[in-house]
JSON list of C-alpha atoms in Angstrom, two decimals:
[
{"chain": "A", "resi": 1, "resn": "UNK", "atom": "CA", "xyz": [0.00, 0.00, 0.00]},
{"chain": "A", "resi": 2, "resn": "UNK", "atom": "CA", "xyz": [1.70, 3.13, -1.22]},
{"chain": "A", "resi": 3, "resn": "UNK", "atom": "CA", "xyz": [-1.01, 5.57, -0.24]},
{"chain": "A", "resi": 4, "resn": "UNK", "atom": "CA", "xyz": [-2.81, 8.06, -2.44]},
{"chain": "A", "resi": 5, "resn": "UNK", "atom": "CA", "xyz": [-0.62, 9.22, -5.30]},
{"chain": "A", "resi": 6, "resn": "UNK", "atom": "CA", "xyz": [-1.04, 12.47, -7.23]},
{"chain": "A", "resi": 7, "resn": "UNK", "atom": "CA", "xyz": [0.70, 13.56, -10.40]},
{"chain": "A", "resi": 8, "resn": "UNK", "atom": "CA", "xyz": [2.17, 16.03, -11.10]},
{"chain": "A", "resi": 9, "resn": "UNK", "atom": "CA", "xyz": [3.19, 17.56, -7.76]},
{"chain": "A", "resi": 10, "resn": "UNK", "atom": "CA", "xyz": [3.61, 20.97, -9.32]},
{"chain": "A", "resi": 11, "resn": "UNK", "atom": "CA", "xyz": [2.21, 22.53, -12.47]},
{"chain": "A", "resi": 12, "resn": "UNK", "atom": "CA", "xyz": [2.84, 25.99, -13.87]},
{"chain": "A", "resi": 13, "resn": "UNK", "atom": "CA", "xyz": [0.64, 26.97, -16.78]},
{"chain": "A", "resi": 14, "resn": "UNK", "atom": "CA", "xyz": [-0.26, 30.05, -18.74]},
{"chain": "A", "resi": 15, "resn": "UNK", "atom": "CA", "xyz": [-3.70, 31.56, -18.39]},
{"chain": "A", "resi": 16, "resn": "UNK", "atom": "CA", "xyz": [-6.09, 30.04, -20.89]},
{"chain": "A", "resi": 17, "resn": "UNK", "atom": "CA", "xyz": [-4.36, 26.69, -21.11]},
{"chain": "A", "resi": 18, "resn": "UNK", "atom": "CA", "xyz": [-5.95, 23.40, -20.11]},
{"chain": "A", "resi": 19, "resn": "UNK", "atom": "CA", "xyz": [-4.45, 21.25, -17.36]},
{"chain": "A", "resi": 20, "resn": "UNK", "atom": "CA", "xyz": [-5.14, 17.70, -16.20]},
{"chain": "A", "resi": 21, "resn": "UNK", "atom": "CA", "xyz": [-4.22, 16.14, -12.89]},
{"chain": "A", "resi": 22, "resn": "UNK", "atom": "CA", "xyz": [-4.20, 12.48, -12.02]},
{"chain": "A", "resi": 23, "resn": "UNK", "atom": "CA", "xyz": [-4.99, 10.73, -8.74]},
{"chain": "A", "resi": 24, "resn": "UNK", "atom": "CA", "xyz": [-4.37, 7.09, -7.93]},
{"chain": "A", "resi": 25, "resn": "UNK", "atom": "CA", "xyz": [-6.27, 6.11, -4.77]},
{"chain": "A", "resi": 26, "resn": "UNK", "atom": "CA", "xyz": [-5.42, 3.35, -2.34]},
{"chain": "A", "resi": 27, "resn": "UNK", "atom": "CA", "xyz": [-6.27, 0.23, -4.29]},
{"chain": "A", "resi": 28, "resn": "UNK", "atom": "CA", "xyz": [-9.25, -1.12, -2.33]},
{"chain": "A", "resi": 29, "resn": "UNK", "atom": "CA", "xyz": [-10.84, 2.28, -1.70]},
{"chain": "A", "resi": 30, "resn": "UNK", "atom": "CA", "xyz": [-14.17, 2.79, -3.45]},
{"chain": "A", "resi": 31, "resn": "UNK", "atom": "CA", "xyz": [-14.64, 6.47, -2.65]},
{"chain": "A", "resi": 32, "resn": "UNK", "atom": "CA", "xyz": [-12.53, 9.21, -4.15]},
{"chain": "A", "resi": 33, "resn": "UNK", "atom": "CA", "xyz": [-12.64, 12.95, -3.44]},
{"chain": "A", "resi": 34, "resn": "UNK", "atom": "CA", "xyz": [-11.17, 16.08, -4.99]},
{"chain": "A", "resi": 35, "resn": "UNK", "atom": "CA", "xyz": [-10.59, 19.18, -2.90]},
{"chain": "A", "resi": 36, "resn": "UNK", "atom": "CA", "xyz": [-9.11, 22.59, -3.61]},
{"chain": "A", "resi": 37, "resn": "UNK", "atom": "CA", "xyz": [-7.06, 24.40, -0.99]},
{"chain": "A", "resi": 38, "resn": "UNK", "atom": "CA", "xyz": [-6.02, 28.02, -1.27]},
{"chain": "A", "resi": 39, "resn": "UNK", "atom": "CA", "xyz": [-3.46, 29.71, 0.95]},
{"chain": "A", "resi": 40, "resn": "UNK", "atom": "CA", "xyz": [-4.58, 29.98, 4.55]},
{"chain": "A", "resi": 41, "resn": "UNK", "atom": "CA", "xyz": [-7.80, 28.07, 4.01]},
{"chain": "A", "resi": 42, "resn": "UNK", "atom": "CA", "xyz": [-9.07, 24.61, 4.68]},
{"chain": "A", "resi": 43, "resn": "UNK", "atom": "CA", "xyz": [-9.72, 22.19, 1.83]},
{"chain": "A", "resi": 44, "resn": "UNK", "atom": "CA", "xyz": [-12.87, 22.99, -0.15]},
{"chain": "A", "resi": 45, "resn": "UNK", "atom": "CA", "xyz": [-14.88, 20.11, -1.54]},
{"chain": "A", "resi": 46, "resn": "UNK", "atom": "CA", "xyz": [-14.99, 19.87, -5.33]},
{"chain": "A", "resi": 47, "resn": "UNK", "atom": "CA", "xyz": [-16.41, 16.47, -6.18]},
{"chain": "A", "resi": 48, "resn": "UNK", "atom": "CA", "xyz": [-16.80, 12.91, -5.02]},
{"chain": "A", "resi": 49, "resn": "UNK", "atom": "CA", "xyz": [-16.95, 9.48, -6.67]},
{"chain": "A", "resi": 50, "resn": "UNK", "atom": "CA", "xyz": [-18.25, 6.22, -5.38]},
{"chain": "A", "resi": 51, "resn": "UNK", "atom": "CA", "xyz": [-16.63, 3.67, -7.65]},
{"chain": "A", "resi": 52, "resn": "UNK", "atom": "CA", "xyz": [-17.02, 5.18, -11.13]},
{"chain": "A", "resi": 53, "resn": "UNK", "atom": "CA", "xyz": [-20.13, 7.20, -10.34]},
{"chain": "A", "resi": 54, "resn": "UNK", "atom": "CA", "xyz": [-19.72, 10.92, -9.70]},
{"chain": "A", "resi": 55, "resn": "UNK", "atom": "CA", "xyz": [-22.25, 11.56, -6.97]},
{"chain": "A", "resi": 56, "resn": "UNK", "atom": "CA", "xyz": [-21.81, 15.17, -6.03]},
{"chain": "A", "resi": 57, "resn": "UNK", "atom": "CA", "xyz": [-20.20, 18.32, -7.33]},
{"chain": "A", "resi": 58, "resn": "UNK", "atom": "CA", "xyz": [-19.68, 21.57, -5.52]},
{"chain": "A", "resi": 59, "resn": "UNK", "atom": "CA", "xyz": [-20.76, 24.89, -6.99]},
{"chain": "A", "resi": 60, "resn": "UNK", "atom": "CA", "xyz": [-17.05, 25.67, -7.10]},
{"chain": "A", "resi": 61, "resn": "UNK", "atom": "CA", "xyz": [-16.83, 23.19, -9.92]},
{"chain": "A", "resi": 62, "resn": "UNK", "atom": "CA", "xyz": [-17.76, 25.43, -12.85]},
{"chain": "A", "resi": 63, "resn": "UNK", "atom": "CA", "xyz": [-18.19, 24.17, -16.38]},
{"chain": "A", "resi": 64, "resn": "UNK", "atom": "CA", "xyz": [-14.44, 24.64, -16.83]},
{"chain": "A", "resi": 65, "resn": "UNK", "atom": "CA", "xyz": [-13.82, 21.84, -14.34]},
{"chain": "A", "resi": 66, "resn": "UNK", "atom": "CA", "xyz": [-14.49, 18.21, -15.07]},
{"chain": "A", "resi": 67, "resn": "UNK", "atom": "CA", "xyz": [-13.54, 15.03, -13.29]},
{"chain": "A", "resi": 68, "resn": "UNK", "atom": "CA", "xyz": [-13.65, 11.40, -14.29]},
{"chain": "A", "resi": 69, "resn": "UNK", "atom": "CA", "xyz": [-13.01, 8.09, -12.68]},
{"chain": "A", "resi": 70, "resn": "UNK", "atom": "CA", "xyz": [-13.15, 5.47, -15.42]},
{"chain": "A", "resi": 71, "resn": "UNK", "atom": "CA", "xyz": [-13.57, 1.92, -14.18]},
{"chain": "A", "resi": 72, "resn": "UNK", "atom": "CA", "xyz": [-13.59, 3.14, -10.60]},
{"chain": "A", "resi": 73, "resn": "UNK", "atom": "CA", "xyz": [-9.82, 3.22, -10.35]},
{"chain": "A", "resi": 74, "resn": "UNK", "atom": "CA", "xyz": [-7.69, 6.33, -10.92]},
{"chain": "A", "resi": 75, "resn": "UNK", "atom": "CA", "xyz": [-9.29, 9.72, -11.41]},
{"chain": "A", "resi": 76, "resn": "UNK", "atom": "CA", "xyz": [-8.47, 12.80, -13.44]},
{"chain": "A", "resi": 77, "resn": "UNK", "atom": "CA", "xyz": [-9.39, 16.40, -12.81]},
{"chain": "A", "resi": 78, "resn": "UNK", "atom": "CA", "xyz": [-9.28, 18.71, -15.81]},
{"chain": "A", "resi": 79, "resn": "UNK", "atom": "CA", "xyz": [-9.44, 22.48, -15.76]},
{"chain": "A", "resi": 80, "resn": "UNK", "atom": "CA", "xyz": [-10.08, 24.14, -19.11]},
{"chain": "A", "resi": 81, "resn": "UNK", "atom": "CA", "xyz": [-9.18, 27.72, -19.96]},
{"chain": "A", "resi": 82, "resn": "UNK", "atom": "CA", "xyz": [-7.33, 28.23, -16.68]},
{"chain": "A", "resi": 83, "resn": "UNK", "atom": "CA", "xyz": [-7.63, 31.53, -14.84]},
{"chain": "A", "resi": 84, "resn": "UNK", "atom": "CA", "xyz": [-5.33, 33.05, -12.24]},
{"chain": "A", "resi": 85, "resn": "UNK", "atom": "CA", "xyz": [-7.95, 32.34, -9.60]},
{"chain": "A", "resi": 86, "resn": "UNK", "atom": "CA", "xyz": [-7.49, 28.63, -10.24]},
{"chain": "A", "resi": 87, "resn": "UNK", "atom": "CA", "xyz": [-4.04, 28.79, -8.64]},
{"chain": "A", "resi": 88, "resn": "UNK", "atom": "CA", "xyz": [-4.28, 26.51, -5.62]},
{"chain": "A", "resi": 89, "resn": "UNK", "atom": "CA", "xyz": [-3.35, 23.14, -4.21]},
{"chain": "A", "resi": 90, "resn": "UNK", "atom": "CA", "xyz": [-5.57, 20.37, -5.57]},
{"chain": "A", "resi": 91, "resn": "UNK", "atom": "CA", "xyz": [-5.91, 17.49, -3.15]},
{"chain": "A", "resi": 92, "resn": "UNK", "atom": "CA", "xyz": [-7.20, 14.02, -3.82]},
{"chain": "A", "resi": 93, "resn": "UNK", "atom": "CA", "xyz": [-8.37, 11.65, -1.11]},
{"chain": "A", "resi": 94, "resn": "UNK", "atom": "CA", "xyz": [-9.85, 8.18, -0.94]},
{"chain": "A", "resi": 95, "resn": "UNK", "atom": "CA", "xyz": [-11.73, 6.14, 1.62]},
{"chain": "A", "resi": 96, "resn": "UNK", "atom": "CA", "xyz": [-13.34, 2.75, 2.05]},
{"chain": "A", "resi": 97, "resn": "UNK", "atom": "CA", "xyz": [-16.37, 1.48, 3.83]},
{"chain": "A", "resi": 98, "resn": "UNK", "atom": "CA", "xyz": [-19.09, 3.11, 5.85]},
{"chain": "A", "resi": 99, "resn": "UNK", "atom": "CA", "xyz": [-16.84, 4.73, 8.44]},
{"chain": "A", "resi": 100, "resn": "UNK", "atom": "CA", "xyz": [-13.70, 5.11, 6.39]},
{"chain": "A", "resi": 101, "resn": "UNK", "atom": "CA", "xyz": [-11.61, 8.14, 7.04]},
{"chain": "A", "resi": 102, "resn": "UNK", "atom": "CA", "xyz": [-10.24, 9.97, 4.04]},
{"chain": "A", "resi": 103, "resn": "UNK", "atom": "CA", "xyz": [-6.59, 9.40, 3.18]},
{"chain": "A", "resi": 104, "resn": "UNK", "atom": "CA", "xyz": [-5.06, 12.31, 1.31]},
{"chain": "A", "resi": 105, "resn": "UNK", "atom": "CA", "xyz": [-2.42, 12.51, -1.35]},
{"chain": "A", "resi": 106, "resn": "UNK", "atom": "CA", "xyz": [0.31, 15.13, -1.25]},
{"chain": "A", "resi": 107, "resn": "UNK", "atom": "CA", "xyz": [-1.52, 17.34, -3.68]},
{"chain": "A", "resi": 108, "resn": "UNK", "atom": "CA", "xyz": [-0.84, 19.07, -6.98]},
{"chain": "A", "resi": 109, "resn": "UNK", "atom": "CA", "xyz": [0.11, 22.72, -6.68]},
{"chain": "A", "resi": 110, "resn": "UNK", "atom": "CA", "xyz": [-1.17, 24.68, -9.69]},
{"chain": "A", "resi": 111, "resn": "UNK", "atom": "CA", "xyz": [0.20, 28.09, -10.54]},
{"chain": "A", "resi": 112, "resn": "UNK", "atom": "CA", "xyz": [-1.48, 30.01, -13.34]},
{"chain": "A", "resi": 113, "resn": "UNK", "atom": "CA", "xyz": [0.64, 32.85, -14.74]},
{"chain": "B", "resi": 1, "resn": "UNK", "atom": "CA", "xyz": [-26.15, 21.20, 6.33]},
{"chain": "B", "resi": 2, "resn": "UNK", "atom": "CA", "xyz": [-22.86, 20.87, 8.15]},
{"chain": "B", "resi": 3, "resn": "UNK", "atom": "CA", "xyz": [-20.12, 23.27, 9.11]},
{"chain": "B", "resi": 4, "resn": "UNK", "atom": "CA", "xyz": [-17.03, 23.51, 11.25]},
{"chain": "B", "resi": 5, "resn": "UNK", "atom": "CA", "xyz": [-15.64, 26.49, 13.12]},
{"chain": "B", "resi": 6, "resn": "UNK", "atom": "CA", "xyz": [-12.09, 26.55, 14.38]},
{"chain": "B", "resi": 7, "resn": "UNK", "atom": "CA", "xyz": [-11.50, 29.31, 16.89]},
{"chain": "B", "resi": 8, "resn": "UNK", "atom": "CA", "xyz": [-8.06, 30.85, 16.61]},
{"chain": "B", "resi": 9, "resn": "UNK", "atom": "CA", "xyz": [-6.28, 30.79, 13.27]},
{"chain": "B", "resi": 10, "resn": "UNK", "atom": "CA", "xyz": [-2.93, 30.93, 15.08]},
{"chain": "B", "resi": 11, "resn": "UNK", "atom": "CA", "xyz": [-2.01, 29.38, 18.43]},
{"chain": "B", "resi": 12, "resn": "UNK", "atom": "CA", "xyz": [1.40, 29.62, 20.12]},
{"chain": "B", "resi": 13, "resn": "UNK", "atom": "CA", "xyz": [2.49, 27.43, 23.00]},
{"chain": "B", "resi": 14, "resn": "UNK", "atom": "CA", "xyz": [5.78, 26.84, 24.74]},
{"chain": "B", "resi": 15, "resn": "UNK", "atom": "CA", "xyz": [7.50, 23.50, 24.36]},
{"chain": "B", "resi": 16, "resn": "UNK", "atom": "CA", "xyz": [6.17, 21.20, 27.07]},
{"chain": "B", "resi": 17, "resn": "UNK", "atom": "CA", "xyz": [2.97, 23.18, 27.57]},
{"chain": "B", "resi": 18, "resn": "UNK", "atom": "CA", "xyz": [-0.59, 22.01, 26.99]},
{"chain": "B", "resi": 19, "resn": "UNK", "atom": "CA", "xyz": [-1.90, 22.21, 23.44]},
{"chain": "B", "resi": 20, "resn": "UNK", "atom": "CA", "xyz": [-5.60, 23.05, 23.02]},
{"chain": "B", "resi": 21, "resn": "UNK", "atom": "CA", "xyz": [-7.06, 23.57, 19.55]},
{"chain": "B", "resi": 22, "resn": "UNK", "atom": "CA", "xyz": [-10.76, 24.35, 19.41]},
{"chain": "B", "resi": 23, "resn": "UNK", "atom": "CA", "xyz": [-13.36, 22.97, 17.01]},
{"chain": "B", "resi": 24, "resn": "UNK", "atom": "CA", "xyz": [-17.11, 23.48, 17.07]},
{"chain": "B", "resi": 25, "resn": "UNK", "atom": "CA", "xyz": [-19.37, 21.81, 14.57]},
{"chain": "B", "resi": 26, "resn": "UNK", "atom": "CA", "xyz": [-22.86, 22.17, 13.26]},
{"chain": "B", "resi": 27, "resn": "UNK", "atom": "CA", "xyz": [-24.68, 19.16, 11.87]},
{"chain": "B", "resi": 28, "resn": "UNK", "atom": "CA", "xyz": [-28.30, 18.29, 11.17]},
{"chain": "B", "resi": 29, "resn": "UNK", "atom": "CA", "xyz": [-27.53, 14.59, 11.61]},
{"chain": "B", "resi": 30, "resn": "UNK", "atom": "CA", "xyz": [-25.16, 12.75, 13.92]},
{"chain": "B", "resi": 31, "resn": "UNK", "atom": "CA", "xyz": [-21.64, 13.55, 12.82]},
{"chain": "B", "resi": 32, "resn": "UNK", "atom": "CA", "xyz": [-18.39, 11.81, 12.30]},
{"chain": "B", "resi": 33, "resn": "UNK", "atom": "CA", "xyz": [-15.55, 14.14, 13.30]},
{"chain": "B", "resi": 34, "resn": "UNK", "atom": "CA", "xyz": [-11.90, 14.16, 12.36]},
{"chain": "B", "resi": 35, "resn": "UNK", "atom": "CA", "xyz": [-8.70, 16.02, 13.07]},
{"chain": "B", "resi": 36, "resn": "UNK", "atom": "CA", "xyz": [-6.05, 16.22, 10.38]},
{"chain": "B", "resi": 37, "resn": "UNK", "atom": "CA", "xyz": [-2.55, 17.72, 10.47]},
{"chain": "B", "resi": 38, "resn": "UNK", "atom": "CA", "xyz": [-0.81, 19.32, 7.50]},
{"chain": "B", "resi": 39, "resn": "UNK", "atom": "CA", "xyz": [2.89, 20.08, 7.22]},
{"chain": "B", "resi": 40, "resn": "UNK", "atom": "CA", "xyz": [4.10, 22.62, 4.64]},
{"chain": "B", "resi": 41, "resn": "UNK", "atom": "CA", "xyz": [3.53, 21.58, 1.04]},
{"chain": "B", "resi": 42, "resn": "UNK", "atom": "CA", "xyz": [2.14, 18.24, 2.13]},
{"chain": "B", "resi": 43, "resn": "UNK", "atom": "CA", "xyz": [-1.23, 16.55, 2.10]},
{"chain": "B", "resi": 44, "resn": "UNK", "atom": "CA", "xyz": [-3.32, 16.00, 5.20]},
{"chain": "B", "resi": 45, "resn": "UNK", "atom": "CA", "xyz": [-2.59, 13.25, 7.71]},
{"chain": "B", "resi": 46, "resn": "UNK", "atom": "CA", "xyz": [-5.29, 11.85, 9.98]},
{"chain": "B", "resi": 47, "resn": "UNK", "atom": "CA", "xyz": [-4.65, 12.40, 13.68]},
{"chain": "B", "resi": 48, "resn": "UNK", "atom": "CA", "xyz": [-7.83, 10.89, 15.08]},
{"chain": "B", "resi": 49, "resn": "UNK", "atom": "CA", "xyz": [-11.51, 10.30, 14.38]},
{"chain": "B", "resi": 50, "resn": "UNK", "atom": "CA", "xyz": [-14.79, 10.14, 16.28]},
{"chain": "B", "resi": 51, "resn": "UNK", "atom": "CA", "xyz": [-17.30, 7.64, 14.91]},
{"chain": "B", "resi": 52, "resn": "UNK", "atom": "CA", "xyz": [-19.96, 7.50, 17.66]},
{"chain": "B", "resi": 53, "resn": "UNK", "atom": "CA", "xyz": [-18.19, 4.99, 19.89]},
{"chain": "B", "resi": 54, "resn": "UNK", "atom": "CA", "xyz": [-16.13, 6.37, 22.78]},
{"chain": "B", "resi": 55, "resn": "UNK", "atom": "CA", "xyz": [-16.44, 10.11, 23.25]},
{"chain": "B", "resi": 56, "resn": "UNK", "atom": "CA", "xyz": [-12.78, 10.45, 24.23]},
{"chain": "B", "resi": 57, "resn": "UNK", "atom": "CA", "xyz": [-10.69, 9.57, 21.23]},
{"chain": "B", "resi": 58, "resn": "UNK", "atom": "CA", "xyz": [-6.95, 8.97, 21.29]},
{"chain": "B", "resi": 59, "resn": "UNK", "atom": "CA", "xyz": [-4.88, 9.53, 18.21]},
{"chain": "B", "resi": 60, "resn": "UNK", "atom": "CA", "xyz": [-1.33, 9.50, 17.02]},
{"chain": "B", "resi": 61, "resn": "UNK", "atom": "CA", "xyz": [1.56, 11.51, 18.43]},
{"chain": "B", "resi": 62, "resn": "UNK", "atom": "CA", "xyz": [-0.08, 11.83, 21.86]},
{"chain": "B", "resi": 63, "resn": "UNK", "atom": "CA", "xyz": [-3.11, 13.83, 20.69]},
{"chain": "B", "resi": 64, "resn": "UNK", "atom": "CA", "xyz": [-6.62, 13.22, 21.89]},
{"chain": "B", "resi": 65, "resn": "UNK", "atom": "CA", "xyz": [-10.03, 14.83, 21.44]},
{"chain": "B", "resi": 66, "resn": "UNK", "atom": "CA", "xyz": [-13.32, 14.69, 23.30]},
{"chain": "B", "resi": 67, "resn": "UNK", "atom": "CA", "xyz": [-16.71, 14.74, 21.59]},
{"chain": "B", "resi": 68, "resn": "UNK", "atom": "CA", "xyz": [-19.18, 16.85, 23.59]},
{"chain": "B", "resi": 69, "resn": "UNK", "atom": "CA", "xyz": [-22.61, 16.77, 22.04]},
{"chain": "B", "resi": 70, "resn": "UNK", "atom": "CA", "xyz": [-24.07, 19.32, 24.44]},
{"chain": "B", "resi": 71, "resn": "UNK", "atom": "CA", "xyz": [-21.39, 21.83, 23.46]},
{"chain": "B", "resi": 72, "resn": "UNK", "atom": "CA", "xyz": [-21.16, 20.70, 19.79]},
{"chain": "B", "resi": 73, "resn": "UNK", "atom": "CA", "xyz": [-17.41, 20.61, 20.28]},
{"chain": "B", "resi": 74, "resn": "UNK", "atom": "CA", "xyz": [-14.51, 18.37, 19.39]},
{"chain": "B", "resi": 75, "resn": "UNK", "atom": "CA", "xyz": [-11.43, 20.11, 20.79]},
{"chain": "B", "resi": 76, "resn": "UNK", "atom": "CA", "xyz": [-7.97, 18.65, 20.22]},
{"chain": "B", "resi": 77, "resn": "UNK", "atom": "CA", "xyz": [-5.51, 18.43, 23.10]},
{"chain": "B", "resi": 78, "resn": "UNK", "atom": "CA", "xyz": [-2.01, 17.24, 23.85]},
{"chain": "B", "resi": 79, "resn": "UNK", "atom": "CA", "xyz": [-0.55, 17.39, 27.36]},
{"chain": "B", "resi": 80, "resn": "UNK", "atom": "CA", "xyz": [2.95, 18.43, 26.36]},
{"chain": "B", "resi": 81, "resn": "UNK", "atom": "CA", "xyz": [3.86, 20.20, 23.11]},
{"chain": "B", "resi": 82, "resn": "UNK", "atom": "CA", "xyz": [6.88, 19.16, 21.12]},
{"chain": "B", "resi": 83, "resn": "UNK", "atom": "CA", "xyz": [8.68, 21.23, 18.51]},
{"chain": "B", "resi": 84, "resn": "UNK", "atom": "CA", "xyz": [7.66, 18.70, 15.86]},
{"chain": "B", "resi": 85, "resn": "UNK", "atom": "CA", "xyz": [3.97, 19.50, 16.54]},
{"chain": "B", "resi": 86, "resn": "UNK", "atom": "CA", "xyz": [4.31, 22.82, 14.72]},
{"chain": "B", "resi": 87, "resn": "UNK", "atom": "CA", "xyz": [1.96, 22.49, 11.75]},
{"chain": "B", "resi": 88, "resn": "UNK", "atom": "CA", "xyz": [-1.54, 23.39, 10.58]},
{"chain": "B", "resi": 89, "resn": "UNK", "atom": "CA", "xyz": [-4.43, 21.49, 12.08]},
{"chain": "B", "resi": 90, "resn": "UNK", "atom": "CA", "xyz": [-7.84, 21.00, 10.48]},
{"chain": "B", "resi": 91, "resn": "UNK", "atom": "CA", "xyz": [-11.07, 19.80, 12.00]},
{"chain": "B", "resi": 92, "resn": "UNK", "atom": "CA", "xyz": [-13.54, 18.11, 9.64]},
{"chain": "B", "resi": 93, "resn": "UNK", "atom": "CA", "xyz": [-17.11, 16.81, 9.85]},
{"chain": "B", "resi": 94, "resn": "UNK", "atom": "CA", "xyz": [-19.06, 14.37, 7.74]},
{"chain": "B", "resi": 95, "resn": "UNK", "atom": "CA", "xyz": [-22.56, 13.05, 8.35]},
{"chain": "B", "resi": 96, "resn": "UNK", "atom": "CA", "xyz": [-23.08, 9.72, 10.11]},
{"chain": "B", "resi": 97, "resn": "UNK", "atom": "CA", "xyz": [-25.53, 8.16, 7.72]},
{"chain": "B", "resi": 98, "resn": "UNK", "atom": "CA", "xyz": [-26.26, 4.61, 6.69]},
{"chain": "B", "resi": 99, "resn": "UNK", "atom": "CA", "xyz": [-24.86, 5.01, 3.20]},
{"chain": "B", "resi": 100, "resn": "UNK", "atom": "CA", "xyz": [-21.51, 5.91, 4.59]},
{"chain": "B", "resi": 101, "resn": "UNK", "atom": "CA", "xyz": [-19.20, 8.86, 4.77]},
{"chain": "B", "resi": 102, "resn": "UNK", "atom": "CA", "xyz": [-18.96, 11.11, 1.80]},
{"chain": "B", "resi": 103, "resn": "UNK", "atom": "CA", "xyz": [-18.36, 14.84, 1.77]},
{"chain": "B", "resi": 104, "resn": "UNK", "atom": "CA", "xyz": [-15.95, 16.03, 4.43]},
{"chain": "B", "resi": 105, "resn": "UNK", "atom": "CA", "xyz": [-16.38, 19.66, 5.45]},
{"chain": "B", "resi": 106, "resn": "UNK", "atom": "CA", "xyz": [-13.22, 21.27, 6.80]},
{"chain": "B", "resi": 107, "resn": "UNK", "atom": "CA", "xyz": [-12.62, 24.19, 9.08]},
{"chain": "B", "resi": 108, "resn": "UNK", "atom": "CA", "xyz": [-10.29, 27.01, 8.11]},
{"chain": "B", "resi": 109, "resn": "UNK", "atom": "CA", "xyz": [-7.44, 25.55, 10.13]},
{"chain": "B", "resi": 110, "resn": "UNK", "atom": "CA", "xyz": [-5.31, 26.52, 13.13]},
{"chain": "B", "resi": 111, "resn": "UNK", "atom": "CA", "xyz": [-1.60, 27.06, 12.72]},
{"chain": "B", "resi": 112, "resn": "UNK", "atom": "CA", "xyz": [0.24, 25.83, 15.79]},
{"chain": "B", "resi": 113, "resn": "UNK", "atom": "CA", "xyz": [3.56, 27.40, 16.68]},
{"chain": "B", "resi": 114, "resn": "UNK", "atom": "CA", "xyz": [5.73, 25.82, 19.37]},
{"chain": "B", "resi": 115, "resn": "UNK", "atom": "CA", "xyz": [8.17, 28.11, 21.12]},
{"chain": "B", "resi": 116, "resn": "UNK", "atom": "CA", "xyz": [11.46, 26.80, 22.47]}
]
């Protein structure tokens, strides 16, 4: 068990470009979460998957954001037409079972210039 | 709807002193409650969790927290601070429902500074 893995760890992109982040959860975990964390704030919920089904999205997740979890394994988060306000740490977490705590990856830090 | 309030965005304690980080929650259903710690440029690590069993929960690194329903609180304590405890601490809540945990709602965090 290597924990939750996120790739890349850092991404610098120009405004208007599209970016995609990948998350590999702990292998037996059926629930996967994406959060966004800005400086000095707690993680803000973006979206949540149970297996391959995306069950909830936050209002933060505009039409520029999309997430997938094909086959209920890894997940990708894509941001289209990035804006400077998208600069943040994007955290992925996974959990298992009814009372499973969320295990977090180390995050992808996005900087939009 | 659920929410978490962490009182004190910054807390300073001397090495060896008591650590007390405050968390109050609001939940329309019985909650599960968690404390996470985050070191710079890292993800979040679980310290402890309350899942409706014992109200006094012991976690890693000597931390513990007590669930008080009457006060809607879940404060984190440690009897004696160590320099390595300096980090940001987040309280989180998720509803205790039959279908299982899903959305975790986090507080804004408390940055703990330990003075030598």
